[in-house]
PDB file of C-alpha atoms and ligand atoms in Angstrom:
ATOM      1  CA  UNK A   1     112.243  53.238 -15.167  1.00 80.00           C
ATOM      2  CA  UNK A   2     109.580  52.629 -12.528  1.00 86.00           C
ATOM      3  CA  UNK A   3     107.178  55.421 -11.626  1.00 94.00           C
ATOM      4  CA  UNK A   4     106.203  55.688  -8.000  1.00 97.00           C
ATOM      5  CA  UNK A   5     102.762  57.018  -7.085  1.00 98.00           C
ATOM      6  CA  UNK A   6     102.921  59.723  -4.416  1.00 98.00           C
ATOM      7  CA  UNK A   7     100.637  62.174  -2.644  1.00 99.00           C
ATOM      8  CA  UNK A   8     102.249  65.418  -1.508  1.00 99.00           C
ATOM      9  CA  UNK A   9     100.923  66.947   1.719  1.00 99.00           C
ATOM     10  CA  UNK A  10     102.233  70.496   2.017  1.00 98.00           C
ATOM     11  CA  UNK A  11     101.920  74.085   3.254  1.00 98.00           C
ATOM     12  CA  UNK A  12     103.331  76.274   0.448  1.00 98.00           C
ATOM     13  CA  UNK A  13     105.539  78.060   1.484  1.00 96.00           C
ATOM     14  CA  UNK A  14     108.522  78.862  -0.745  1.00 97.00           C
ATOM     15  CA  UNK A  15     110.468  75.629  -0.244  1.00 98.00           C
ATOM     16  CA  UNK A  16     107.245  73.619  -0.630  1.00 98.00           C
ATOM     17  CA  UNK A  17     106.764  75.398  -3.967  1.00 98.00           C
ATOM     18  CA  UNK A  18     110.246  74.388  -5.158  1.00 98.00           C
ATOM     19  CA  UNK A  19     109.520  70.829  -4.000  1.00 98.00           C
ATOM     20  CA  UNK A  20     106.326  70.758  -6.088  1.00 98.00           C
ATOM     21  CA  UNK A  21     108.207  72.042  -9.150  1.00 98.00           C
ATOM     22  CA  UNK A  22     110.861  69.364  -8.658  1.00 98.00           C
ATOM     23  CA  UNK A  23     108.231  66.623  -8.347  1.00 98.00           C
ATOM     24  CA  UNK A  24     106.203  67.724 -11.376  1.00 98.00           C
ATOM     25  CA  UNK A  25     109.311  67.700 -13.586  1.00 98.00           C
ATOM     26  CA  UNK A  26     110.348  64.192 -12.527  1.00 98.00           C
ATOM     27  CA  UNK A  27     109.049  61.174 -14.439  1.00 97.00           C
ATOM     28  CA  UNK A  28     110.109  58.897 -11.563  1.00 98.00           C
ATOM     29  CA  UNK A  29     107.110  60.213  -9.608  1.00 98.00           C
ATOM     30  CA  UNK A  30     103.408  60.100 -10.391  1.00 98.00           C
ATOM     31  CA  UNK A  31     101.803  62.820  -8.262  1.00 98.00           C
ATOM     32  CA  UNK A  32      98.249  61.599  -7.611  1.00 98.00           C
ATOM     33  CA  UNK A  33      97.133  64.712  -5.780  1.00 98.00           C
ATOM     34  CA  UNK A  34      98.164  67.457  -3.400  1.00 98.00           C
ATOM     35  CA  UNK A  35      96.712  67.948   0.038  1.00 99.00           C
ATOM     36  CA  UNK A  36      97.329  71.197   1.864  1.00 99.00           C
ATOM     37  CA  UNK A  37      97.455  72.062   5.527  1.00 99.00           C
ATOM     38  CA  UNK A  38      97.746  75.159   7.701  1.00 98.00           C
ATOM     39  CA  UNK A  39     101.410  75.819   8.457  1.00 98.00           C
ATOM     40  CA  UNK A  40     103.687  78.410   6.923  1.00 98.00           C
ATOM     41  CA  UNK A  41     100.568  80.490   6.247  1.00 98.00           C
ATOM     42  CA  UNK A  42      96.869  79.787   6.920  1.00 98.00           C
ATOM     43  CA  UNK A  43      95.057  77.090   4.929  1.00 98.00           C
ATOM     44  CA  UNK A  44      93.264  79.569   2.639  1.00 98.00           C
ATOM     45  CA  UNK A  45      96.698  80.628   1.366  1.00 98.00           C
ATOM     46  CA  UNK A  46      98.399  77.213   1.286  1.00 98.00           C
ATOM     47  CA  UNK A  47      95.653  75.744  -0.922  1.00 98.00           C
ATOM     48  CA  UNK A  48      95.703  78.807  -3.194  1.00 98.00           C
ATOM     49  CA  UNK A  49      99.491  78.744  -3.386  1.00 98.00           C
ATOM     50  CA  UNK A  50      99.522  75.040  -4.281  1.00 98.00           C
ATOM     51  CA  UNK A  51      97.186  75.797  -7.206  1.00 98.00           C
ATOM     52  CA  UNK A  52      99.328  78.777  -8.275  1.00 98.00           C
ATOM     53  CA  UNK A  53     102.377  76.518  -8.471  1.00 98.00           C
ATOM     54  CA  UNK A  54     100.463  73.838 -10.377  1.00 98.00           C
ATOM     55  CA  UNK A  55      99.478  76.450 -12.967  1.00 98.00           C
ATOM     56  CA  UNK A  56     103.016  77.851 -13.123  1.00 98.00           C
ATOM     57  CA  UNK A  57     104.193  74.298 -13.857  1.00 98.00           C
ATOM     58  CA  UNK A  58     101.514  73.744 -16.518  1.00 98.00           C
ATOM     59  CA  UNK A  59      99.779  71.154 -14.326  1.00 98.00           C
ATOM     60  CA  UNK A  60      96.322  72.711 -14.048  1.00 98.00           C
ATOM     61  CA  UNK A  61      94.638  69.292 -14.121  1.00 98.00           C
ATOM     62  CA  UNK A  62      96.340  68.318 -10.841  1.00 98.00           C
ATOM     63  CA  UNK A  63      93.885  67.764  -7.994  1.00 98.00           C
ATOM     64  CA  UNK A  64      94.487  70.042  -5.012  1.00 99.00           C
ATOM     65  CA  UNK A  65      92.629  69.536  -1.745  1.00 99.00           C
ATOM     66  CA  UNK A  66      92.342  71.642   1.384  1.00 98.00           C
ATOM     67  CA  UNK A  67      92.889  69.683   4.573  1.00 98.00           C
ATOM     68  CA  UNK A  68      92.970  70.788   8.191  1.00 98.00           C
ATOM     69  CA  UNK A  69      92.826  74.519   8.999  1.00 98.00           C
ATOM     70  CA  UNK A  70      94.602  74.237  12.358  1.00 98.00           C
ATOM     71  CA  UNK A  71      96.701  71.872  14.481  1.00 98.00           C
ATOM     72  CA  UNK A  72      95.006  69.179  16.589  1.00 98.00           C
ATOM     73  CA  UNK A  73      95.301  70.888  19.986  1.00 98.00           C
ATOM     74  CA  UNK A  74      97.451  73.985  19.778  1.00 97.00           C
ATOM     75  CA  UNK A  75      96.583  77.217  18.057  1.00 97.00           C
ATOM     76  CA  UNK A  76      98.205  77.779  14.677  1.00 98.00           C
ATOM     77  CA  UNK A  77     101.627  79.434  14.526  1.00 98.00           C
ATOM     78  CA  UNK A  78     102.669  80.516  11.047  1.00 98.00           C
ATOM     79  CA  UNK A  79     105.986  81.524   9.437  1.00 97.00           C
ATOM     80  CA  UNK A  80     105.358  84.685   7.427  1.00 96.00           C
ATOM     81  CA  UNK A  81     108.744  85.881   8.709  1.00 94.00           C
ATOM     82  CA  UNK A  82     110.358  83.389   6.305  1.00 93.00           C
ATOM     83  CA  UNK A  83     107.790  82.994   3.497  1.00 95.00           C
ATOM     84  CA  UNK A  84     106.202  86.467   3.438  1.00 96.00           C
ATOM     85  CA  UNK A  85     102.577  87.405   4.063  1.00 96.00           C
ATOM     86  CA  UNK A  86     101.359  85.535   0.969  1.00 97.00           C
ATOM     87  CA  UNK A  87     103.530  82.489   1.652  1.00 98.00           C
ATOM     88  CA  UNK A  88     105.051  82.929  -1.810  1.00 98.00           C
ATOM     89  CA  UNK A  89     106.677  86.294  -1.425  1.00 95.00           C
ATOM     90  CA  UNK A  90     109.212  87.453  -3.983  1.00 95.00           C
ATOM     91  CA  UNK A  91     107.128  86.873  -7.079  1.00 95.00           C
ATOM     92  CA  UNK A  92     103.602  87.752  -8.219  1.00 95.00           C
ATOM     93  CA  UNK A  93     101.837  84.685  -9.571  1.00 97.00           C
ATOM     94  CA  UNK A  94      98.340  85.077 -11.055  1.00 97.00           C
ATOM     95  CA  UNK A  95      95.313  84.011  -9.027  1.00 98.00           C
ATOM     96  CA  UNK A  96      94.654  80.369  -9.961  1.00 98.00           C
ATOM     97  CA  UNK A  97      91.764  79.480 -12.223  1.00 98.00           C
ATOM     98  CA  UNK A  98      91.956  75.711 -11.677  1.00 98.00           C
ATOM     99  CA  UNK A  99      89.441  74.576  -9.069  1.00 98.00           C
ATOM    100  CA  UNK A 100      90.063  73.567  -5.490  1.00 98.00           C
ATOM    101  CA  UNK A 101      88.609  70.069  -5.074  1.00 98.00           C
ATOM    102  CA  UNK A 102      85.426  69.950  -2.996  1.00 98.00           C
ATOM    103  CA  UNK A 103      86.491  66.873  -1.016  1.00 98.00           C
ATOM    104  CA  UNK A 104      88.361  67.394   2.267  1.00 98.00           C
ATOM    105  CA  UNK A 105      92.080  66.583   2.010  1.00 98.00           C
ATOM    106  CA  UNK A 106      91.868  63.991   4.783  1.00 99.00           C
ATOM    107  CA  UNK A 107      89.033  62.169   3.004  1.00 98.00           C
ATOM    108  CA  UNK A 108      90.972  62.232  -0.277  1.00 98.00           C
ATOM    109  CA  UNK A 109      93.912  60.616   1.515  1.00 98.00           C
ATOM    110  CA  UNK A 110      91.729  57.914   3.050  1.00 98.00           C
ATOM    111  CA  UNK A 111      89.746  57.175  -0.109  1.00 98.00           C
ATOM    112  CA  UNK A 112      92.802  57.086  -2.386  1.00 98.00           C
ATOM    113  CA  UNK A 113      94.818  54.906  -0.028  1.00 98.00           C
ATOM    114  CA  UNK A 114      91.958  52.466   0.542  1.00 98.00           C
ATOM    115  CA  UNK A 115      91.474  52.045  -3.213  1.00 98.00           C
ATOM    116  CA  UNK A 116      95.219  51.464  -3.749  1.00 98.00           C
ATOM    117  CA  UNK A 117      97.335  48.303  -3.761  1.00 97.00           C
ATOM    118  CA  UNK A 118      99.442  49.696  -0.918  1.00 97.00           C
ATOM    119  CA  UNK A 119     101.929  51.241  -3.330  1.00 98.00           C
ATOM    120  CA  UNK A 120     101.441  54.947  -2.515  1.00 98.00           C
ATOM    121  CA  UNK A 121     104.158  56.954  -0.763  1.00 98.00           C
ATOM    122  CA  UNK A 122     103.220  60.056   1.223  1.00 98.00           C
ATOM    123  CA  UNK A 123     105.595  63.013   1.002  1.00 99.00           C
ATOM    124  CA  UNK A 124     104.842  65.335   3.909  1.00 99.00           C
ATOM    125  CA  UNK A 125     106.273  68.840   3.741  1.00 98.00           C
ATOM    126  CA  UNK A 126     104.307  70.578   6.495  1.00 98.00           C
ATOM    127  CA  UNK A 127     102.784  69.955   9.924  1.00 98.00           C
ATOM    128  CA  UNK A 128     101.455  66.397  10.153  1.00 98.00           C
ATOM    129  CA  UNK A 129      97.846  67.294  10.996  1.00 99.00           C
ATOM    130  CA  UNK A 130      96.245  65.809   7.852  1.00 99.00           C
ATOM    131  CA  UNK A 131      98.033  62.471   8.164  1.00 99.00           C
ATOM    132  CA  UNK A 132      97.343  62.195  11.907  1.00 98.00           C
ATOM    133  CA  UNK A 133      93.642  62.920  11.460  1.00 98.00           C
ATOM    134  CA  UNK A 134      93.481  60.407   8.605  1.00 98.00           C
ATOM    135  CA  UNK A 135      95.106  57.753  10.827  1.00 98.00           C
ATOM    136  CA  UNK A 136      92.645  58.490  13.629  1.00 98.00           C
ATOM    137  CA  UNK A 137      89.608  58.543  11.349  1.00 98.00           C
ATOM    138  CA  UNK A 138      90.593  55.461   9.345  1.00 98.00           C
ATOM    139  CA  UNK A 139      93.343  53.399  11.002  1.00 98.00           C
ATOM    140  CA  UNK A 140      92.856  50.802   8.261  1.00 98.00           C
ATOM    141  CA  UNK A 141      94.908  53.043   5.934  1.00 98.00           C
ATOM    142  CA  UNK A 142      98.114  52.161   7.827  1.00 98.00           C
ATOM    143  CA  UNK A 143      99.004  49.029   5.817  1.00 98.00           C
ATOM    144  CA  UNK A 144      97.982  50.835   2.640  1.00 98.00           C
ATOM    145  CA  UNK A 145     100.778  53.427   2.983  1.00 98.00           C
ATOM    146  CA  UNK A 146     103.989  52.210   1.387  1.00 98.00           C
ATOM    147  CA  UNK A 147     106.131  54.760   3.201  1.00 98.00           C
ATOM    148  CA  UNK A 148     106.009  58.278   4.646  1.00 98.00           C
ATOM    149  CA  UNK A 149     108.953  60.522   3.802  1.00 98.00           C
ATOM    150  CA  UNK A 150     108.787  63.760   5.743  1.00 98.00           C
ATOM    151  CA  UNK A 151     110.635  66.999   6.152  1.00 98.00           C
ATOM    152  CA  UNK A 152     110.570  67.405   9.892  1.00 98.00           C
ATOM    153  CA  UNK A 153     112.491  67.284  13.100  1.00 98.00           C
ATOM    154  CA  UNK A 154     115.854  68.346  14.402  1.00 97.00           C
ATOM    155  CA  UNK A 155     118.654  66.337  15.953  1.00 96.00           C
ATOM    156  CA  UNK A 156     121.046  69.048  17.125  1.00 95.00           C
ATOM    157  CA  UNK A 157     119.228  72.386  16.684  1.00 94.00           C
ATOM    158  CA  UNK A 158     115.749  73.758  16.031  1.00 96.00           C
ATOM    159  CA  UNK A 159     114.537  76.676  13.958  1.00 95.00           C
ATOM    160  CA  UNK A 160     111.538  77.812  16.041  1.00 96.00           C
ATOM    161  CA  UNK A 161     112.910  77.097  19.498  1.00 96.00           C
ATOM    162  CA  UNK A 162     116.482  76.013  20.288  1.00 96.00           C
ATOM    163  CA  UNK A 163     115.375  72.386  19.903  1.00 96.00           C
ATOM    164  CA  UNK A 164     112.222  72.274  17.776  1.00 98.00           C
ATOM    165  CA  UNK A 165     111.782  72.301  14.015  1.00 98.00           C
ATOM    166  CA  UNK A 166     108.774  74.162  12.564  1.00 98.00           C
ATOM    167  CA  UNK A 167     106.704  71.288  11.087  1.00 98.00           C
ATOM    168  CA  UNK A 168     106.852  69.221  14.263  1.00 98.00           C
ATOM    169  CA  UNK A 169     106.539  72.251  16.574  1.00 98.00           C
ATOM    170  CA  UNK A 170     103.359  73.525  14.901  1.00 98.00           C
ATOM    171  CA  UNK A 171     101.503  70.274  15.540  1.00 98.00           C
ATOM    172  CA  UNK A 172     103.487  68.073  17.940  1.00 98.00           C
ATOM    173  CA  UNK A 173     100.404  66.026  18.836  1.00 98.00           C
ATOM    174  CA  UNK A 174      99.887  65.105  15.189  1.00 98.00           C
ATOM    175  CA  UNK A 175     103.574  64.222  14.965  1.00 98.00           C
ATOM    176  CA  UNK A 176     103.203  61.963  17.987  1.00 98.00           C
ATOM    177  CA  UNK A 177     100.286  60.133  16.350  1.00 98.00           C
ATOM    178  CA  UNK A 178     102.452  59.541  13.266  1.00 98.00           C
ATOM    179  CA  UNK A 179     105.661  58.589  15.128  1.00 98.00           C
ATOM    180  CA  UNK A 180     103.815  56.142  17.381  1.00 97.00           C
ATOM    181  CA  UNK A 181     102.118  54.417  14.435  1.00 98.00           C
ATOM    182  CA  UNK A 182     103.537  51.360  12.696  1.00 97.00           C
ATOM    183  CA  UNK A 183     104.102  53.296   9.468  1.00 98.00           C
ATOM    184  CA  UNK A 184     107.412  53.037   7.646  1.00 98.00           C
ATOM    185  CA  UNK A 185     108.865  56.501   8.298  1.00 98.00           C
ATOM    186  CA  UNK A 186     111.822  58.387   6.895  1.00 98.00           C
ATOM    187  CA  UNK A 187     112.614  61.842   8.270  1.00 98.00           C
ATOM    188  CA  UNK A 188     114.802  64.518   6.746  1.00 98.00           C
ATOM    189  CA  UNK A 189     115.646  66.888   9.565  1.00 98.00           C
ATOM    190  CA  UNK A 190     117.187  70.353   9.794  1.00 97.00           C
ATOM    191  CA  UNK A 191     120.582  68.714  10.329  1.00 97.00           C
ATOM    192  CA  UNK A 192     120.416  67.596   6.700  1.00 98.00           C
ATOM    193  CA  UNK A 193     118.439  70.419   5.092  1.00 97.00           C
ATOM    194  CA  UNK A 194     120.741  73.083   6.543  1.00 95.00           C
ATOM    195  CA  UNK A 195     123.507  71.644   4.349  1.00 95.00           C
ATOM    196  CA  UNK A 196     121.504  72.195   1.176  1.00 96.00           C
ATOM    197  CA  UNK A 197     121.906  75.957   0.833  1.00 95.00           C
ATOM    198  CA  UNK A 198     120.936  78.105  -2.117  1.00 94.00           C
ATOM    199  CA  UNK A 199     124.174  80.054  -2.325  1.00 93.00           C
ATOM    200  CA  UNK A 200     124.364  83.044  -4.750  1.00 93.00           C
ATOM    201  CA  UNK A 201     126.036  80.954  -7.489  1.00 95.00           C
ATOM    202  CA  UNK A 202     123.379  78.229  -7.246  1.00 96.00           C
ATOM    203  CA  UNK A 203     120.644  80.863  -7.322  1.00 96.00           C
ATOM    204  CA  UNK A 204     122.230  82.345 -10.421  1.00 96.00           C
ATOM    205  CA  UNK A 205     122.325  78.917 -12.099  1.00 97.00           C
ATOM    206  CA  UNK A 206     118.589  78.553 -11.460  1.00 97.00           C
ATOM    207  CA  UNK A 207     117.851  82.058 -12.739  1.00 97.00           C
ATOM    208  CA  UNK A 208     119.987  81.607 -15.854  1.00 97.00           C
ATOM    209  CA  UNK A 209     117.855  78.667 -17.028  1.00 98.00           C
ATOM    210  CA  UNK A 210     115.834  81.590 -18.308  1.00 97.00           C
ATOM    211  CA  UNK A 211     112.279  80.210 -18.290  1.00 97.00           C
ATOM    212  CA  UNK A 212     109.225  81.634 -16.484  1.00 97.00           C
ATOM    213  CA  UNK A 213     109.448  78.732 -13.987  1.00 98.00           C
ATOM    214  CA  UNK A 214     113.137  79.295 -13.247  1.00 98.00           C
ATOM    215  CA  UNK A 215     112.638  83.066 -12.939  1.00 97.00           C
ATOM    216  CA  UNK A 216     109.790  82.575 -10.476  1.00 98.00           C
ATOM    217  CA  UNK A 217     111.809  79.978  -8.536  1.00 98.00           C
ATOM    218  CA  UNK A 218     114.824  82.286  -8.350  1.00 97.00           C
ATOM    219  CA  UNK A 219     112.710  85.274  -7.270  1.00 97.00           C
ATOM    220  CA  UNK A 220     111.046  83.204  -4.538  1.00 97.00           C
ATOM    221  CA  UNK A 221     114.373  81.836  -3.331  1.00 95.00           C
ATOM    222  CA  UNK A 222     115.990  85.286  -3.321  1.00 93.00           C
ATOM    223  CA  UNK A 223     113.294  86.556  -0.948  1.00 91.00           C
ATOM    224  CA  UNK A 224     113.336  83.376   1.152  1.00 91.00           C
ATOM    225  CA  UNK A 225     117.135  83.461   1.437  1.00 85.00           C
ATOM    226  CA  UNK A 226     117.130  86.994   2.788  1.00 85.00           C
ATOM    227  CA  UNK A 227     115.605  85.762   6.068  1.00 83.00           C
ATOM    228  CA  UNK A 228     118.209  83.032   6.657  1.00 81.00           C
ATOM    229  CA  UNK A 229     121.091  85.237   5.579  1.00 84.00           C
ATOM    230  CA  UNK A 230     120.024  87.980   8.003  1.00 82.00           C
ATOM    231  CA  UNK A 231     118.915  85.819  10.934  1.00 82.00           C
ATOM    232  CA  UNK A 232     121.431  82.973  10.850  1.00 82.00           C
ATOM    233  CA  UNK A 233     124.275  84.403   8.787  1.00 84.00           C
ATOM    234  CA  UNK A 234     123.867  81.522   6.322  1.00 84.00           C
ATOM    235  CA  UNK A 235     125.076  82.018   2.726  1.00 85.00           C
ATOM    236  CA  UNK A 236     121.588  81.190   1.409  1.00 87.00           C
ATOM    237  CA  UNK A 237     118.297  79.469   2.157  1.00 88.00           C
ATOM    238  CA  UNK A 238     118.051  75.808   3.159  1.00 94.00           C
ATOM    239  CA  UNK A 239     115.947  73.860   0.657  1.00 96.00           C
ATOM    240  CA  UNK A 240     114.152  71.808   3.295  1.00 98.00           C
ATOM    241  CA  UNK A 241     111.169  70.373   1.454  1.00 98.00           C
ATOM    242  CA  UNK A 242     112.823  69.654  -1.915  1.00 98.00           C
ATOM    243  CA  UNK A 243     115.054  67.185  -0.043  1.00 98.00           C
ATOM    244  CA  UNK A 244     112.019  64.916   0.419  1.00 98.00           C
ATOM    245  CA  UNK A 245     111.291  64.895  -3.303  1.00 98.00           C
ATOM    246  CA  UNK A 246     114.982  64.443  -4.174  1.00 98.00           C
ATOM    247  CA  UNK A 247     115.085  61.445  -1.811  1.00 98.00           C
ATOM    248  CA  UNK A 248     112.110  59.893  -3.601  1.00 98.00           C
ATOM    249  CA  UNK A 249     113.703  60.462  -7.013  1.00 98.00           C
ATOM    250  CA  UNK A 250     117.283  59.513  -6.158  1.00 98.00           C
ATOM    251  CA  UNK A 251     117.577  57.926  -2.695  1.00 98.00           C
ATOM    252  CA  UNK A 252     121.281  57.225  -3.197  1.00 98.00           C
ATOM    253  CA  UNK A 253     121.991  60.942  -2.703  1.00 98.00           C
ATOM    254  CA  UNK A 254     121.217  60.356   0.992  1.00 98.00           C
ATOM    255  CA  UNK A 255     122.269  57.999   3.763  1.00 98.00           C
ATOM    256  CA  UNK A 256     120.338  57.236   6.919  1.00 98.00           C
ATOM    257  CA  UNK A 257     120.004  54.885   9.865  1.00 97.00           C
ATOM    258  CA  UNK A 258     117.148  53.508  11.911  1.00 98.00           C
ATOM    259  CA  UNK A 259     116.624  55.031  15.358  1.00 98.00           C
ATOM    260  CA  UNK A 260     113.878  55.312  17.933  1.00 98.00           C
ATOM    261  CA  UNK A 261     112.402  58.810  17.680  1.00 98.00           C
ATOM    262  CA  UNK A 262     109.881  60.379  20.052  1.00 97.00           C
ATOM    263  CA  UNK A 263     108.199  63.794  20.097  1.00 98.00           C
ATOM    264  CA  UNK A 264     107.917  66.096  23.107  1.00 98.00           C
ATOM    265  CA  UNK A 265     104.322  67.241  23.584  1.00 98.00           C
ATOM    266  CA  UNK A 266     104.153  68.530  27.141  1.00 95.00           C
ATOM    267  CA  UNK A 267     107.131  70.633  28.241  1.00 93.00           C
ATOM    268  CA  UNK A 268     106.838  74.368  27.541  1.00 91.00           C
ATOM    269  CA  UNK A 269     110.533  74.734  26.835  1.00 94.00           C
ATOM    270  CA  UNK A 270     111.008  71.728  24.566  1.00 96.00           C
ATOM    271  CA  UNK A 271     107.574  71.150  23.008  1.00 98.00           C
ATOM    272  CA  UNK A 272     107.826  69.940  19.426  1.00 98.00           C
ATOM    273  CA  UNK A 273     111.365  68.671  19.664  1.00 98.00           C
ATOM    274  CA  UNK A 274     112.237  65.278  18.198  1.00 98.00           C
ATOM    275  CA  UNK A 275     114.164  63.075  20.597  1.00 97.00           C
ATOM    276  CA  UNK A 276     116.411  60.808  18.562  1.00 97.00           C
ATOM    277  CA  UNK A 277     117.804  57.883  20.557  1.00 97.00           C
ATOM    278  CA  UNK A 278     121.196  57.750  18.831  1.00 94.00           C
ATOM    279  CA  UNK A 279     122.724  55.363  21.419  1.00 94.00           C
ATOM    280  CA  UNK A 280     119.690  53.115  22.017  1.00 94.00           C
ATOM    281  CA  UNK A 281     119.451  54.355  25.591  1.00 97.00           C
ATOM    282  CA  UNK A 282     115.684  53.861  25.812  1.00 97.00           C
ATOM    283  CA  UNK A 283     115.893  50.231  24.746  1.00 97.00           C
ATOM    284  CA  UNK A 284     112.986  50.941  22.380  1.00 97.00           C
ATOM    285  CA  UNK A 285     112.971  49.500  18.887  1.00 97.00           C
ATOM    286  CA  UNK A 286     113.870  51.893  16.070  1.00 97.00           C
ATOM    287  CA  UNK A 287     110.773  53.375  14.412  1.00 97.00           C
ATOM    288  CA  UNK A 288     112.278  55.885  11.976  1.00 98.00           C
ATOM    289  CA  UNK A 289     114.862  55.942   9.200  1.00 98.00           C
ATOM    290  CA  UNK A 290     116.705  59.146  10.124  1.00 98.00           C
ATOM    291  CA  UNK A 291     118.520  60.643   7.149  1.00 98.00           C
ATOM    292  CA  UNK A 292     122.006  61.745   8.152  1.00 97.00           C
ATOM    293  CA  UNK A 293     123.894  62.804   5.029  1.00 98.00           C
ATOM    294  CA  UNK A 294     123.136  64.369   1.665  1.00 98.00           C
ATOM    295  CA  UNK A 295     125.307  64.778  -1.422  1.00 98.00           C
ATOM    296  CA  UNK A 296     124.801  68.527  -1.780  1.00 98.00           C
ATOM    297  CA  UNK A 297     126.440  68.967  -5.195  1.00 97.00           C
ATOM    298  CA  UNK A 298     124.436  66.129  -6.728  1.00 98.00           C
ATOM    299  CA  UNK A 299     121.255  67.438  -5.080  1.00 98.00           C
ATOM    300  CA  UNK A 300     121.686  70.787  -6.864  1.00 98.00           C
ATOM    301  CA  UNK A 301     122.604  69.045 -10.132  1.00 98.00           C
ATOM    302  CA  UNK A 302     119.321  67.153  -9.890  1.00 98.00           C
ATOM    303  CA  UNK A 303     117.295  70.245  -9.018  1.00 98.00           C
ATOM    304  CA  UNK A 304     118.794  72.346 -11.815  1.00 98.00           C
ATOM    305  CA  UNK A 305     118.416  69.525 -14.327  1.00 98.00           C
ATOM    306  CA  UNK A 306     114.732  69.097 -13.463  1.00 98.00           C
ATOM    307  CA  UNK A 307     113.974  72.845 -13.401  1.00 98.00           C
ATOM    308  CA  UNK A 308     115.573  73.013 -16.871  1.00 98.00           C
ATOM    309  CA  UNK A 309     112.903  70.657 -18.204  1.00 98.00           C
ATOM    310  CA  UNK A 310     110.241  73.381 -18.037  1.00 98.00           C
ATOM    311  CA  UNK A 311     109.904  75.388 -21.245  1.00 95.00           C
TER     312      UNK A 311
HETATM  313  C1  BDR B 401     109.946  73.502   7.421  1.00 77.07           C
HETATM  314  O1  BDR B 401     109.135  74.551   7.934  1.00 77.07           O
HETATM  315  C2  BDR B 401     108.621  75.330   6.889  1.00 77.07           C
HETATM  316  O2  BDR B 401     108.808  76.687   7.133  1.00 77.07           O
HETATM  317  C3  BDR B 401     109.282  74.874   5.627  1.00 77.07           C
HETATM  318  O3  BDR B 401     108.352  74.908   4.553  1.00 77.07           O
HETATM  319  C4  BDR B 401     109.736  73.480   5.931  1.00 77.07           C
HETATM  320  O4  BDR B 401     108.718  72.534   5.626  1.00 77.07           O
HETATM  321  C5  BDR B 401     111.372  73.766   7.858  1.00 77.07           C
HETATM  322  O5  BDR B 401     111.457  73.785   9.241  1.00 77.07           O
HETATM  323 CA1   CA B 402     106.765  73.138   4.258  1.00 77.07          CA
END
């Protein structure tokens, strides 16, 4: 089995937390470090939450970095309505004792990529501010990034506005920097993640693993699901960010196609929406592998199998 080196850029966030647990339990991935960004909750909480999850997973030697505290141009909009005031509502995890790294997250990205052989994949689970700033500060990292796999965007419906998905909406200018780069990009949008729902029976399967990790995961997901159940009438919460990690572990659970994708940065009504040129109407060359389908049953089999590996 080959092990792929990855850096996870995230804003934990309940679904980010589940994504981290999935990654840490998967030998296919070598997590080199975690960079955090302001998103679901402010940066002070996302970096603390990332360390809490590392300690929950028994990974207290993992390096966690704080990145950008706000989007490039817009003021920060957060999502406590879905993740709670702490960002990890539903369970009480102890304050972390492992240190936050002194280096800025953007500088860690640049330094690590520049020292690499070009084999590192970036998994982005939050607004794209850290990656965009890294690309602006050090454009020479572009050929050093093997691939970016992101949770972001919406083809048919948004979750912040009718058209915009949260990660892109929070920092659309950063998203535009990333989408207009020459990076190899794969996006997993709401159209896919809204199929991957933590229904009551799936939640029960996670809980019945019976370990501290599975209990914490189930408690987090029970709180997180209550928002989607109430607001959208869904049977459970969409596991957005874990889809990125599942794709990196087992890409054959997903199918996708290359399209040209642009980001709206100016219109008040549609800011942050991803414009996917499904019919090649712009005549522009495809720049993104847009994931279109997911094998939901096998996704949950994978997640439950990996969560069962914690003792
Ligand atoms: C994305 O926004 C955040 O609330 C989630 O963590 C996920 O990354 C879904 O739109
Ligand atoms: Ca996230």
